[in-house]
Amino acid sequence: MHFRTAGDAILSAMLRTALLLLVFPFTSVVNAELPLFDAHLHYNENHAQEFTPQAIIRILQRNHISRALVTSRPPQLVQTLYERAPDRIIPFLGVYEQFADKQNWHRDTSVPARVASQLESGNWRGIGELHIFAENRHSPVLRQLVQLAMQQGLPLLMHTDPAVIDTIYEIGTGVSVIWAHAGAYPYPDLLADYLNRYPNLYIDLSVRNERIAPDGKLDEAWYELLIRFPDRFLVGVDTFSSEQWHKYGDTTRTIRSWLEQLPPDVAKQLAYHNARSILLPSKAN
């Protein structure tokens, strides 16, 4: 093709670019602004010493986080976030008053009554995160919390292994469980087995980005798993330390990067809609 002037060449190039944009829109730019429902955040006492509630809300706004499941130690801290952004913060009742409780809560027989009392005040949407593993799965405290969650119609956020998931569903098949970090053994075949077993089991993918998309490329086995169960997965960052709050933007960009490698409808389910249907069922549609 010959052009009479440099201006004609520039105009032609601009037209070709416009046509390409119509056919192949900039998916990465669109997904960079895709709202996320972060289903795993912490705002603990040490975080509060560095980040005010207003600062946390600004981090969420800046990174297009439409909603966020947040738990805290002590549990009252998350209410300070909720009071400032009730349309953005989904408060989960943390069981731990201090760090040592993370290891010992399942032996503390006072926990169920305290949790039941705390649920009577505040706008709690669930209970957890609870750390417990196979050797302690028959804890009477765990049993009572599972029963309490069923009575209240609240999901449990569990940091645990497959044996505990089995035990929870032996206690009550109707309870909803969010399995944090894709479980202690985050293997696609194992997760598919458990999703088939328990229809009220959901999986949050926080801190598993390197497994899901090593070097940024979505792993084939994970791709097949997410396509097979598009309504059972949630995304999250997991701000287990203050450093994770500092790196929050980088982590959410990583999540969006592998989400955009999924079909758009599946990406939207994982990014937002699944968490919304589980945690805000009255607004699911």
XYZ file of N, CA and C in Angstrom:
855
model
N 0.865 -1.190 0.000
C 0.000 0.000 0.000
C 0.897 1.234 0.000
N 0.567 2.228 -0.857
C 1.364 3.444 -0.954
C 0.542 4.610 -0.439
N 1.213 5.515 0.268
C 0.546 6.688 0.814
C 1.115 7.939 0.152
N 0.230 8.886 -0.141
C 0.681 10.100 -0.795
C 1.445 11.011 0.151
N 1.069 11.005 1.421
C 1.729 11.886 2.391
C 1.948 11.126 3.684
N 2.832 11.676 4.549
C 3.032 11.090 5.877
C 1.746 11.153 6.686
N 0.948 12.191 6.461
C -0.316 12.325 7.179
C -1.271 11.195 6.845
N -1.281 10.794 5.544
C -2.130 9.670 5.150
C -1.707 8.394 5.862
N -0.404 8.179 5.992
C 0.090 6.971 6.662
C -0.315 6.955 8.125
N -0.198 8.102 8.768
C -0.565 8.187 10.189
C -2.049 7.922 10.365
N -2.866 8.535 9.481
C -4.308 8.346 9.564
C -4.674 6.881 9.371
N -4.030 6.229 8.410
C -4.307 4.816 8.160
C -3.949 3.973 9.374
N -2.805 4.263 10.003
C -2.393 3.518 11.191
C -3.397 3.703 12.320
N -3.894 4.920 12.467
C -4.884 5.191 13.513
C -6.165 4.414 13.270
N -6.578 4.315 12.001
C -7.790 3.570 11.677
C -7.619 2.082 11.976
N -6.438 1.540 11.611
C -6.181 0.128 11.903
C -6.215 -0.129 13.407
N -5.632 0.785 14.169
C -5.625 0.630 15.640
C -7.037 0.656 16.188
N -7.872 1.557 15.664
C -9.253 1.648 16.137
C -10.016 0.362 15.858
N -9.787 -0.202 14.648
C -10.458 -1.452 14.306
C -10.014 -2.586 15.223
N -8.713 -2.640 15.530
C -8.209 -3.684 16.425
C -8.813 -3.561 17.808
N -8.986 -2.341 18.269
C -9.581 -2.140 19.596
C -11.024 -2.615 19.643
N -11.719 -2.438 18.497
C -13.104 -2.913 18.458
C -13.165 -4.432 18.528
N -12.219 -5.080 17.864
C -12.241 -6.538 17.795
C -11.570 -7.168 19.009
N -10.447 -6.587 19.456
C -9.665 -7.124 20.570
C -9.474 -6.052 21.632
N -10.495 -5.773 22.419
C -10.373 -4.728 23.428
C -9.266 -5.058 24.426
N -8.783 -4.023 25.104
C -7.702 -4.197 26.074
C -8.231 -4.874 27.321
N -8.235 -6.216 27.288
C -8.762 -6.988 28.410
C -8.045 -6.663 29.699
N -6.720 -6.503 29.635
C -5.960 -6.260 30.855
C -6.356 -4.948 31.497
N -6.664 -3.918 30.683
C -7.088 -2.646 31.249
C -8.453 -2.783 31.901
N -9.354 -3.507 31.217
C -10.681 -3.710 31.794
C -10.592 -4.450 33.119
N -9.833 -5.562 33.118
C -9.742 -6.370 34.323
C -8.995 -5.681 35.437
N -8.115 -4.722 35.092
C -7.426 -3.977 36.128
C -8.419 -3.209 36.987
N -9.581 -2.897 36.421
C -10.609 -2.174 37.149
C -11.754 -3.078 37.570
N -11.631 -4.376 37.312
C -12.663 -5.316 37.717
C -12.800 -5.287 39.233
N -13.971 -5.015 39.762
C -14.123 -5.009 41.218
C -13.823 -6.386 41.790
N -13.153 -6.402 42.919
C -12.895 -7.633 43.638
C -13.647 -7.629 44.955
N -14.086 -8.804 45.355
C -14.615 -9.045 46.699
C -13.518 -9.836 47.400
N -12.735 -9.151 48.228
C -11.634 -9.818 48.921
C -12.211 -10.624 50.080
N -12.065 -11.936 49.995
C -12.724 -12.832 50.947
C -11.811 -13.292 52.073
N -10.682 -12.607 52.269
C -9.803 -13.029 53.370
C -8.863 -11.898 53.771
N -9.291 -11.101 54.757
C -8.470 -10.019 55.279
C -8.459 -10.051 56.806
N -7.340 -9.564 57.367
C -7.196 -9.406 58.814
C -6.873 -7.945 59.132
N -7.437 -7.475 60.237
C -7.083 -6.145 60.763
C -6.841 -6.310 62.265
N -5.630 -6.767 62.591
C -5.289 -7.105 63.972
C -4.712 -5.910 64.711
N -4.475 -6.108 65.995
C -4.011 -5.007 66.843
C -2.704 -4.414 66.328
N -1.766 -5.261 65.891
C -0.507 -4.731 65.374
C -0.699 -3.970 64.063
N -1.689 -4.357 63.261
C -1.988 -3.613 62.036
C -2.550 -2.235 62.383
N -3.422 -2.210 63.390
C -4.065 -0.951 63.777
C -3.070 0.060 64.304
N -1.937 -0.407 64.816
C -0.904 0.519 65.282
C -0.238 1.246 64.128
N -0.311 0.676 62.937
C 0.321 1.272 61.758
C -0.675 1.865 60.779
N -1.869 1.281 60.695
C -2.874 1.727 59.728
C -4.160 2.106 60.470
N -4.575 3.349 60.339
C -5.860 3.760 60.893
C -6.985 3.118 60.084
N -8.185 3.052 60.633
C -9.309 2.549 59.820
C -9.469 3.309 58.513
N -9.277 4.635 58.560
C -9.392 5.415 57.330
C -8.350 4.999 56.306
N -7.136 4.681 56.766
C -6.082 4.262 55.840
C -6.423 2.923 55.187
N -6.993 2.016 55.963
C -7.393 0.715 55.408
C -8.476 0.896 54.353
N -9.443 1.717 54.641
C -10.527 1.954 53.682
C -9.973 2.567 52.400
N -9.000 3.475 52.533
C -8.393 4.073 51.336
C -7.657 3.026 50.510
N -6.970 2.089 51.159
C -6.290 1.020 50.428
C -7.306 0.209 49.628
N -8.427 -0.127 50.250
C -9.453 -0.897 49.550
C -10.037 -0.110 48.377
N -10.314 1.164 48.600
C -10.874 1.988 47.526
C -9.906 2.107 46.366
N -8.633 2.353 46.693
C -7.627 2.578 45.660
C -7.444 1.349 44.778
N -7.702 0.173 45.330
C -7.495 -1.069 44.600
C -8.797 -1.700 44.106
N -9.849 -0.908 44.064
C -11.138 -1.337 43.500
C -11.681 -2.578 44.207
N -11.626 -2.549 45.548
C -12.197 -3.623 46.351
C -13.599 -3.193 46.762
N -14.594 -3.748 46.095
C -15.969 -3.338 46.358
C -16.449 -3.805 47.723
N -16.033 -5.017 48.111
C -16.386 -5.589 49.415
C -15.180 -6.331 49.956
N -15.151 -6.496 51.276
C -14.030 -7.204 51.889
C -14.496 -7.919 53.147
N -14.219 -9.230 53.191
C -14.429 -10.006 54.409
C -13.232 -9.740 55.313
N -13.505 -9.200 56.505
C -12.427 -8.842 57.420
C -12.703 -9.448 58.793
N -11.667 -10.052 59.360
C -11.713 -10.534 60.734
C -10.572 -9.870 61.501
N -10.622 -9.914 62.821
C -9.606 -9.193 63.582
C -9.334 -9.865 64.919
N -8.167 -9.513 65.465
C -7.780 -9.931 66.809
C -7.314 -8.698 67.569
N -8.026 -8.240 68.609
C -9.270 -8.789 69.148
C -10.448 -8.528 68.206
N -11.551 -9.233 68.398
C -12.647 -9.179 67.418
C -13.304 -7.815 67.279
N -13.209 -6.981 68.304
C -13.882 -5.691 68.234
C -13.266 -4.755 67.196
N -12.014 -4.993 66.829
C -11.339 -4.073 65.911
C -12.030 -3.969 64.558
N -12.528 -5.077 64.050
C -13.142 -5.032 62.721
C -14.389 -4.157 62.717
N -15.016 -4.008 63.863
C -16.195 -3.142 63.920
C -15.835 -1.684 63.658
N -14.595 -1.279 63.976
C -14.186 0.099 63.688
C -14.117 0.338 62.184
N -13.752 -0.710 61.438
C -13.779 -0.599 59.983
C -15.208 -0.571 59.470
N -16.022 -1.474 60.001
C -17.410 -1.564 59.552
C -18.155 -0.243 59.774
N -17.905 0.392 60.895
C -18.600 1.654 61.196
C -18.273 2.737 60.185
N -17.063 2.703 59.624
C -16.654 3.723 58.660
C -17.045 3.371 57.233
N -17.263 2.091 56.966
C -17.606 1.688 55.592
C -18.531 0.485 55.618
N -19.753 0.647 56.114
C -20.662 -0.508 56.234
C -21.045 -1.131 54.906
N -20.925 -0.395 53.813
C -21.247 -0.951 52.502
C -20.060 -1.668 51.859
N -18.917 -1.640 52.533
C -17.721 -2.257 51.965
C -17.183 -3.396 52.829
N -17.333 -3.283 54.152
C -16.732 -4.240 55.082
C -17.745 -5.302 55.486
N -17.341 -6.564 55.375
C -18.132 -7.713 55.819
C -17.432 -8.270 57.063
N -17.944 -7.981 58.267
C -17.220 -8.368 59.481
C -17.458 -9.823 59.874
N -16.362 -10.550 60.071
C -16.405 -11.904 60.609
C -15.927 -11.857 62.055
N -16.608 -12.608 62.888
C -16.274 -12.622 64.310
C -15.071 -13.523 64.553
N -13.931 -12.909 64.840
C -12.748 -13.664 65.201
C -12.859 -14.190 66.622
N -12.380 -15.388 66.834
C -12.486 -16.041 68.145
C -11.312 -15.668 69.046
N -10.224 -15.185 68.464
C -9.000 -14.963 69.233
C -8.973 -13.568 69.846
N -8.732 -13.524 71.150
C -8.527 -12.258 71.838
C -7.052 -11.867 71.825
N -6.164 -12.860 71.823
C -4.722 -12.639 71.797
C -4.077 -13.706 70.925
N -2.795 -13.492 70.593
C -2.133 -14.371 69.630
C -2.128 -15.830 70.079
N -1.915 -16.075 71.364
C -1.833 -17.455 71.868
C -3.119 -18.232 71.634
N -4.243 -17.546 71.509
C -5.523 -18.229 71.305
C -5.553 -18.995 69.989
N -4.720 -18.588 69.057
C -4.671 -19.259 67.755
C -4.340 -20.742 67.906
N -3.523 -21.067 68.902
C -3.113 -22.446 69.140
C -4.012 -23.176 70.130
N -4.709 -22.425 71.001
C -5.358 -23.046 72.161
C -6.876 -22.936 72.193
N -7.481 -22.213 71.254
C -8.904 -21.930 71.360
C -9.758 -23.187 71.459
N -9.368 -24.238 70.761
C -10.178 -25.456 70.723
C -10.171 -26.209 72.048
N -9.333 -25.770 73.016
C -9.327 -26.355 74.359
C -10.047 -25.478 75.386
N -10.420 -24.284 74.985
C -11.017 -23.308 75.900
C -12.536 -23.476 75.889
N -13.047 -24.094 76.922
C -14.484 -24.404 76.957
C -15.362 -23.169 77.135
N -14.753 -22.017 77.421
C -15.537 -20.784 77.556
C -15.827 -20.134 76.202
N -15.156 -20.610 75.152
C -15.264 -19.956 73.852
C -16.680 -19.986 73.285
N -17.385 -21.110 73.250
C -18.718 -21.106 72.619
C -19.687 -20.115 73.238
N -19.719 -20.041 74.562
C -20.640 -19.099 75.216
C -20.246 -17.655 74.907
N -18.947 -17.385 74.893
C -18.491 -16.024 74.580
C -18.851 -15.644 73.150
N -18.622 -16.563 72.210
C -18.947 -16.285 70.811
C -20.452 -16.077 70.643
N -21.261 -16.902 71.301
C -22.721 -16.749 71.224
C -23.148 -15.381 71.729
N -22.515 -14.935 72.811
C -22.836 -13.617 73.359
C -22.418 -12.500 72.415
N -21.229 -12.623 71.842
C -20.744 -11.590 70.921
C -21.584 -11.503 69.656
N -22.134 -12.617 69.224
C -22.961 -12.607 68.023
C -24.252 -11.813 68.212
N -24.629 -11.606 69.456
C -25.856 -10.864 69.724
C -25.700 -9.370 69.463
N -24.461 -8.901 69.410
C -24.227 -7.488 69.108
C -23.285 -7.404 67.914
N -23.361 -6.329 67.177
C -22.539 -6.206 65.970
C -23.222 -6.824 64.774
N -22.686 -6.520 63.621
C -23.281 -6.991 62.367
C -22.429 -8.106 61.782
N -22.333 -9.196 62.505
C -21.451 -10.286 62.106
C -22.058 -11.099 60.963
N -21.210 -11.402 59.965
C -21.640 -12.168 58.798
C -21.082 -13.585 58.787
N -20.237 -13.917 59.779
C -19.644 -15.235 59.839
C -18.714 -15.345 61.029
N -18.101 -16.507 61.198
C -17.213 -16.795 62.325
C -15.877 -17.285 61.771
N -14.793 -16.763 62.319
C -13.463 -17.239 61.930
C -12.518 -16.076 61.699
N -11.347 -16.360 61.353
C -10.743 -17.587 60.869
C -10.376 -18.495 62.047
N -10.642 -19.798 61.910
C -10.335 -20.783 62.939
C -9.248 -21.718 62.435
N -8.154 -21.806 63.209
C -7.038 -22.682 62.874
C -7.154 -23.969 63.684
N -7.279 -25.090 62.999
C -7.384 -26.374 63.693
C -7.037 -27.490 62.708
N -6.405 -28.563 63.227
C -5.950 -29.633 62.347
C -6.377 -30.989 62.893
N -6.077 -32.024 62.138
C -6.666 -33.355 62.325
C -6.597 -33.858 63.758
N -5.470 -33.668 64.439
C -5.319 -34.240 65.773
C -6.282 -33.642 66.798
N -6.859 -32.468 66.471
C -7.794 -31.820 67.402
C -9.216 -31.760 66.854
N -9.493 -32.543 65.823
C -10.779 -32.409 65.129
C -11.984 -32.834 65.962
N -11.766 -33.600 67.031
C -12.894 -34.028 67.859
C -13.107 -33.114 69.064
N -12.565 -31.931 69.007
C -12.732 -30.946 70.084
C -14.204 -30.622 70.304
N -14.694 -30.718 71.553
C -16.073 -30.300 71.843
C -16.309 -28.826 71.535
N -15.269 -28.009 71.649
C -15.409 -26.582 71.346
C -15.704 -26.387 69.861
N -14.980 -27.103 69.001
C -15.265 -27.037 67.571
C -16.690 -27.484 67.290
N -17.106 -28.585 67.881
C -18.459 -29.086 67.665
C -19.503 -28.017 68.017
N -19.323 -27.359 69.147
C -20.298 -26.357 69.568
C -20.292 -25.143 68.642
N -19.133 -24.768 68.127
C -19.096 -23.640 67.206
C -19.742 -23.985 65.870
N -19.549 -25.202 65.408
C -20.220 -25.632 64.177
C -21.734 -25.597 64.372
N -22.187 -26.103 65.492
C -23.624 -26.093 65.777
C -24.152 -24.674 65.891
N -23.370 -23.788 66.516
C -23.778 -22.389 66.641
C -23.863 -21.727 65.271
N -22.887 -21.985 64.410
C -22.913 -21.415 63.060
C -24.140 -21.880 62.292
N -24.497 -23.159 62.428
C -25.700 -23.661 61.755
C -26.952 -22.984 62.288
N -27.053 -22.842 63.613
C -28.222 -22.205 64.213
C -28.383 -20.766 63.740
N -27.250 -20.075 63.602
C -27.286 -18.661 63.221
C -27.283 -18.459 61.706
N -27.078 -19.545 60.960
C -27.003 -19.419 59.507
C -25.782 -18.654 59.040
N -24.648 -18.852 59.734
C -23.426 -18.122 59.431
C -22.362 -19.069 58.881
N -21.589 -18.632 57.901
C -20.483 -19.466 57.408
C -19.299 -19.448 58.366
N -18.508 -20.503 58.302
C -17.268 -20.618 59.068
C -16.088 -20.457 58.121
N -15.123 -19.643 58.515
C -13.873 -19.519 57.781
C -12.838 -20.389 58.480
N -12.392 -21.457 57.804
C -11.579 -22.491 58.433
C -10.199 -22.591 57.788
N -9.172 -22.521 58.619
C -7.783 -22.760 58.211
C -7.447 -24.167 58.695
N -7.538 -25.146 57.788
C -7.575 -26.518 58.283
C -7.198 -27.524 57.198
N -7.281 -28.795 57.569
C -6.939 -29.883 56.658
C -8.181 -30.714 56.324
N -8.069 -31.666 55.398
C -9.253 -32.425 54.969
C -9.955 -33.173 56.088
N -9.227 -33.716 57.052
C -9.865 -34.478 58.130
C -10.839 -33.613 58.923
N -10.474 -32.360 59.149
C -11.368 -31.468 59.891
C -12.600 -31.127 59.063
N -12.425 -30.923 57.760
C -13.589 -30.670 56.898
C -14.566 -31.840 56.984
N -14.055 -33.060 56.924
C -14.919 -34.234 57.066
C -15.651 -34.215 58.404
N -14.942 -33.879 59.467
C -15.543 -33.859 60.803
C -16.634 -32.803 60.901
N -16.372 -31.635 60.339
C -17.382 -30.570 60.365
C -18.667 -31.037 59.697
N -18.549 -31.710 58.557
C -19.758 -32.141 57.857
C -20.373 -33.399 58.454
N -19.647 -34.080 59.317
C -20.277 -35.116 60.140
C -21.144 -34.473 61.222
N -20.709 -33.322 61.733
C -21.482 -32.605 62.757
C -22.749 -32.012 62.154
N -22.606 -31.414 60.972
C -23.775 -30.784 60.357
C -23.600 -30.574 58.876
N -24.397 -31.249 58.070
C -24.244 -31.155 56.616
C -24.668 -29.795 56.075
N -25.452 -29.049 56.853
C -25.982 -27.793 56.332
C -25.095 -26.588 56.527
N -24.006 -26.718 57.259
C -23.175 -25.553 57.537
C -22.360 -25.173 56.301
N -22.213 -23.882 56.084
C -21.365 -23.392 54.996
C -19.958 -23.161 55.526
N -18.978 -23.664 54.801
C -17.575 -23.527 55.186
C -16.806 -22.870 54.054
N -16.014 -21.862 54.404
C -15.044 -21.283 53.480
C -13.680 -21.842 53.888
N -13.110 -22.646 53.022
C -11.851 -23.339 53.311
C -10.703 -22.426 52.912
N -10.043 -21.841 53.910
C -9.026 -20.829 53.664
C -7.808 -21.401 52.952
N -7.279 -20.636 52.020
C -6.021 -20.929 51.325
C -6.070 -22.240 50.523
N -7.267 -22.637 50.092
C -7.437 -23.917 49.383
C -6.959 -25.086 50.223
N -7.040 -24.938 51.540
C -6.729 -26.032 52.445
C -5.244 -26.226 52.690
N -4.954 -27.167 53.583
C -3.568 -27.462 53.939
C -2.827 -28.188 52.829
N -3.563 -28.861 51.939
C -2.970 -29.597 50.819
C -3.650 -29.131 49.535
N -3.206 -28.020 48.989
C -3.931 -27.384 47.880
C -3.658 -28.019 46.526
N -4.154 -29.244 46.362
C -3.983 -29.976 45.119
C -5.330 -30.041 44.389
N -5.361 -29.686 43.118
C -6.641 -29.641 42.397
C -7.470 -30.914 42.492
N -6.861 -32.099 42.375
C -7.638 -33.340 42.435
C -8.298 -33.514 43.803
N -7.566 -33.227 44.857
C -8.121 -33.343 46.206
C -9.266 -32.351 46.398
N -9.068 -31.121 45.948
C -10.112 -30.106 46.113
C -11.365 -30.478 45.327
N -11.203 -31.012 44.131
C -12.362 -31.446 43.345
C -13.131 -32.529 44.082
N -12.420 -33.464 44.697
C -13.057 -34.523 45.465
C -13.907 -33.943 46.581
N -13.361 -32.962 47.312
C -14.093 -32.395 48.442
C -15.251 -31.501 47.998
N -15.091 -30.814 46.906
C -16.202 -30.015 46.392
C -17.351 -30.909 45.940
N -17.030 -32.074 45.410
C -18.071 -33.032 45.042
C -18.761 -33.608 46.272
N -18.002 -33.832 47.325
C -18.576 -34.411 48.551
C -19.531 -33.458 49.265
N -19.155 -32.178 49.326
C -19.853 -31.254 50.220
C -20.340 -30.029 49.448
N -21.624 -29.951 49.154
C -22.144 -28.850 48.334
C -22.096 -27.491 49.011
N -21.920 -27.459 50.353
C -21.838 -26.179 51.057
C -20.402 -25.774 51.373
N -19.451 -26.400 50.702
C -18.042 -26.081 50.892
C -17.587 -25.122 49.792
N -16.919 -24.048 50.224
C -16.351 -23.064 49.307
C -14.866 -22.914 49.618
N -14.118 -22.441 48.656
C -12.662 -22.409 48.797
C -12.150 -21.010 48.510
N -11.413 -20.452 49.485
C -10.760 -19.172 49.215
C -9.315 -19.432 48.799
N -8.871 -18.671 47.809
C -7.594 -18.925 47.147
C -6.482 -17.995 47.616
N -6.668 -17.354 48.756
C -5.657 -16.429 49.251
C -4.327 -17.130 49.485
N -3.247 -16.416 49.218
C -1.838 -16.811 49.334
C -1.474 -18.021 48.465
N -2.284 -18.344 47.479
C -1.971 -19.470 46.596
C -1.693 -19.029 45.165
N -1.381 -17.768 44.962
C -1.181 -17.275 43.600
C -0.054 -17.995 42.872
N 1.026 -18.307 43.581
C 2.155 -18.972 42.924
C 1.811 -20.395 42.488
N 0.942 -21.050 43.242
C 0.505 -22.383 42.831
C -0.457 -22.291 41.644
N -1.363 -21.361 41.710
C -2.391 -21.237 40.689
C -1.794 -20.767 39.363
N -0.886 -19.820 39.452
C -0.303 -19.239 38.235
C 1.200 -19.054 38.420
N 1.974 -20.135 38.394
C 3.430 -20.007 38.531
C 4.009 -19.154 37.406
N 4.851 -18.198 37.809
C 5.447 -17.259 36.844
C 4.384 -16.499 36.061
N 3.208 -16.357 36.669
C 2.151 -15.559 36.060
C 1.242 -16.300 35.093
N 1.573 -17.531 34.748
C 0.751 -18.283 33.786
C -0.146 -19.274 34.528
N -1.435 -19.191 34.262
C -2.407 -20.038 34.936
C -2.123 -21.507 34.664
N -1.930 -22.266 35.742
C -1.635 -23.694 35.636
C -2.821 -24.436 35.027
N -2.523 -25.409 34.168
C -3.590 -26.114 33.439
C -4.538 -26.855 34.378
N -3.996 -27.527 35.397
C -4.850 -28.274 36.327
C -5.748 -27.330 37.112
N -5.207 -26.174 37.503
C -6.026 -25.192 38.215
C -7.078 -24.587 37.283
N -6.687 -24.327 36.051
C -7.655 -23.817 35.077
C -8.842 -24.767 34.969
N -8.578 -26.052 34.802
C -9.648 -27.033 34.662
C -10.510 -27.086 35.919
N -9.883 -26.987 37.093
C -10.636 -27.016 38.347
C -11.567 -25.813 38.457
N -11.058 -24.629 38.135
C -11.862 -23.412 38.259
C -12.997 -23.389 37.243
N -12.743 -23.934 36.062
C -13.791 -24.020 35.044
C -14.860 -25.033 35.462
N -14.430 -26.091 36.115
C -15.357 -27.154 36.516
C -16.264 -26.720 37.665
N -15.720 -25.900 38.574
C -16.484 -25.452 39.750
C -16.456 -23.927 39.820
N -17.014 -23.229 38.864
C -16.863 -21.767 38.817
C -17.579 -21.027 39.931
N -18.534 -21.706 40.595
C -19.313 -21.036 41.640
C -18.850 -21.387 43.058
N -17.662 -22.003 43.189
C -17.254 -22.487 44.508
C -15.957 -21.848 45.019
N -15.405 -20.900 44.264
C -14.118 -20.316 44.637
C -14.228 -18.819 44.886
N -13.424 -18.352 45.834
C -13.344 -16.936 46.195
C -11.882 -16.506 46.114
N -11.666 -15.216 45.929
C -10.298 -14.694 45.918
C -10.061 -13.844 47.161
N -8.795 -13.723 47.558
C -8.451 -12.923 48.721
C -6.956 -12.714 48.813
N -6.563 -11.752 49.616
C -5.153 -11.406 49.783
C -4.565 -12.061 51.023
N -5.277 -12.054 52.129
C -4.813 -12.509 53.442
C -3.728 -11.584 53.985
N -4.150 -10.548 54.678
C -3.230 -9.599 55.316
C -2.847 -10.129 56.697
N -2.106 -11.225 56.699
C -1.702 -11.843 57.958
C -0.610 -11.040 58.656
N 0.023 -10.116 57.943
C 1.038 -9.251 58.536
C 0.859 -7.845 57.982
N 1.481 -6.869 58.649
C 1.413 -5.489 58.158
C 2.028 -5.368 56.773
N 3.066 -6.175 56.505
C 3.717 -6.136 55.196
C 2.725 -6.430 54.080
N 1.756 -7.314 54.349
C 0.765 -7.636 53.321
C -0.133 -6.447 53.013
N -0.378 -5.592 53.993
C -1.126 -4.358 53.727
C -0.284 -3.423 52.851
N 1.031 -3.359 53.105
C 1.895 -2.520 52.277
C 1.942 -3.026 50.838
N 1.879 -4.336 50.644
C 1.984 -4.948 49.316
C 0.617 -5.204 48.688
N -0.417 -4.645 49.274
C -1.777 -5.005 48.875
C -2.017 -4.779 47.379
N -1.576 -3.642 46.866
C -1.790 -3.354 45.447
C -1.109 -4.353 44.537
N 0.116 -4.739 44.885
C 0.831 -5.738 44.080
C 0.092 -7.069 44.068
N -0.417 -7.470 45.224
C -1.096 -8.769 45.308
C -2.398 -8.767 44.520
N -3.152 -7.689 44.613
C -4.408 -7.644 43.854
C -4.138 -7.594 42.351
N -3.041 -6.978 41.937
C -2.694 -7.006 40.507
C -2.356 -8.430 40.064
N -1.683 -9.173 40.920
C -1.381 -10.566 40.594
C -2.655 -11.383 40.447
N -3.601 -11.191 41.366
C -4.867 -11.918 41.305
C -5.603 -11.586 40.003
N -5.687 -10.302 39.682
C -6.379 -9.921 38.450
C -5.671 -10.484 37.214
N -4.350 -10.609 37.297
C -3.596 -11.120 36.153
C -3.987 -12.547 35.803
N -4.134 -13.421 36.835
C -4.530 -14.787 36.477
C -6.034 -14.908 36.269
N -6.810 -14.030 36.876
C -8.248 -14.042 36.600
C -8.521 -13.764 35.120
N -7.734 -12.861 34.523
C -8.009 -12.507 33.127
C -7.649 -13.626 32.158
N -7.012 -14.673 32.654
C -6.709 -15.840 31.817
C -7.850 -16.860 31.819
N -8.904 -16.561 32.567
C -10.112 -17.378 32.588
C -11.156 -16.774 31.655
N -12.150 -17.558 31.233
C -13.262 -16.955 30.498
C -13.872 -15.820 31.320
N -14.296 -14.732 30.688
C -14.771 -13.564 31.433
C -15.875 -13.852 32.442
N -16.812 -14.741 32.093
C -17.898 -15.012 33.037
C -17.382 -15.736 34.283
N -16.420 -16.638 34.101
C -15.836 -17.334 35.242
C -15.009 -16.372 36.087
N -14.247 -15.516 35.428
C -13.442 -14.533 36.150
C -14.316 -13.658 37.039
N -15.461 -13.226 36.526
C -16.353 -12.381 37.315
C -16.944 -13.136 38.504
N -17.238 -14.415 38.302
C -17.745 -15.205 39.423
C -16.727 -15.270 40.555
N -15.486 -15.574 40.221
C -14.446 -15.666 41.235
C -14.136 -14.307 41.848
N -14.109 -13.293 41.006
C -13.712 -11.965 41.472
C -14.698 -11.382 42.459
N -15.985 -11.663 42.261
C -16.984 -10.947 43.060
C -18.235 -11.754 43.364
N -18.831 -12.320 42.340
C -20.199 -12.827 42.488
C -20.320 -13.998 43.471
N -19.337 -14.884 43.512
C -19.447 -16.016 44.436
C -19.467 -15.543 45.881
N -18.543 -14.671 46.240
C -18.500 -14.172 47.617
C -19.785 -13.415 47.954
N -20.276 -12.671 46.993
C -21.515 -11.927 47.239
C -22.686 -12.869 47.508
N -22.791 -13.948 46.740
C -23.919 -14.864 46.923
C -23.830 -15.617 48.251
N -22.601 -15.882 48.722
C -22.426 -16.600 49.998
C -22.617 -15.669 51.185
N -22.045 -14.471 51.105
C -21.965 -13.576 52.265
C -23.059 -12.517 52.285
N -23.658 -12.253 51.123
C -24.760 -11.285 51.043
C -25.897 -11.917 50.248
N -26.433 -13.025 50.728
C -27.393 -13.785 49.907
C -28.615 -12.985 49.487
N -29.036 -12.009 50.289
C -30.227 -11.233 49.934
C -29.946 -10.313 48.751
N -28.639 -10.100 48.440
C -28.262 -9.217 47.338
C -27.613 -9.985 46.195
N -27.813 -11.294 46.190
C -27.102 -12.136 45.220
C -27.553 -11.895 43.793
N -28.762 -11.480 43.605
C -29.257 -11.328 42.245
C -29.412 -9.868 41.864
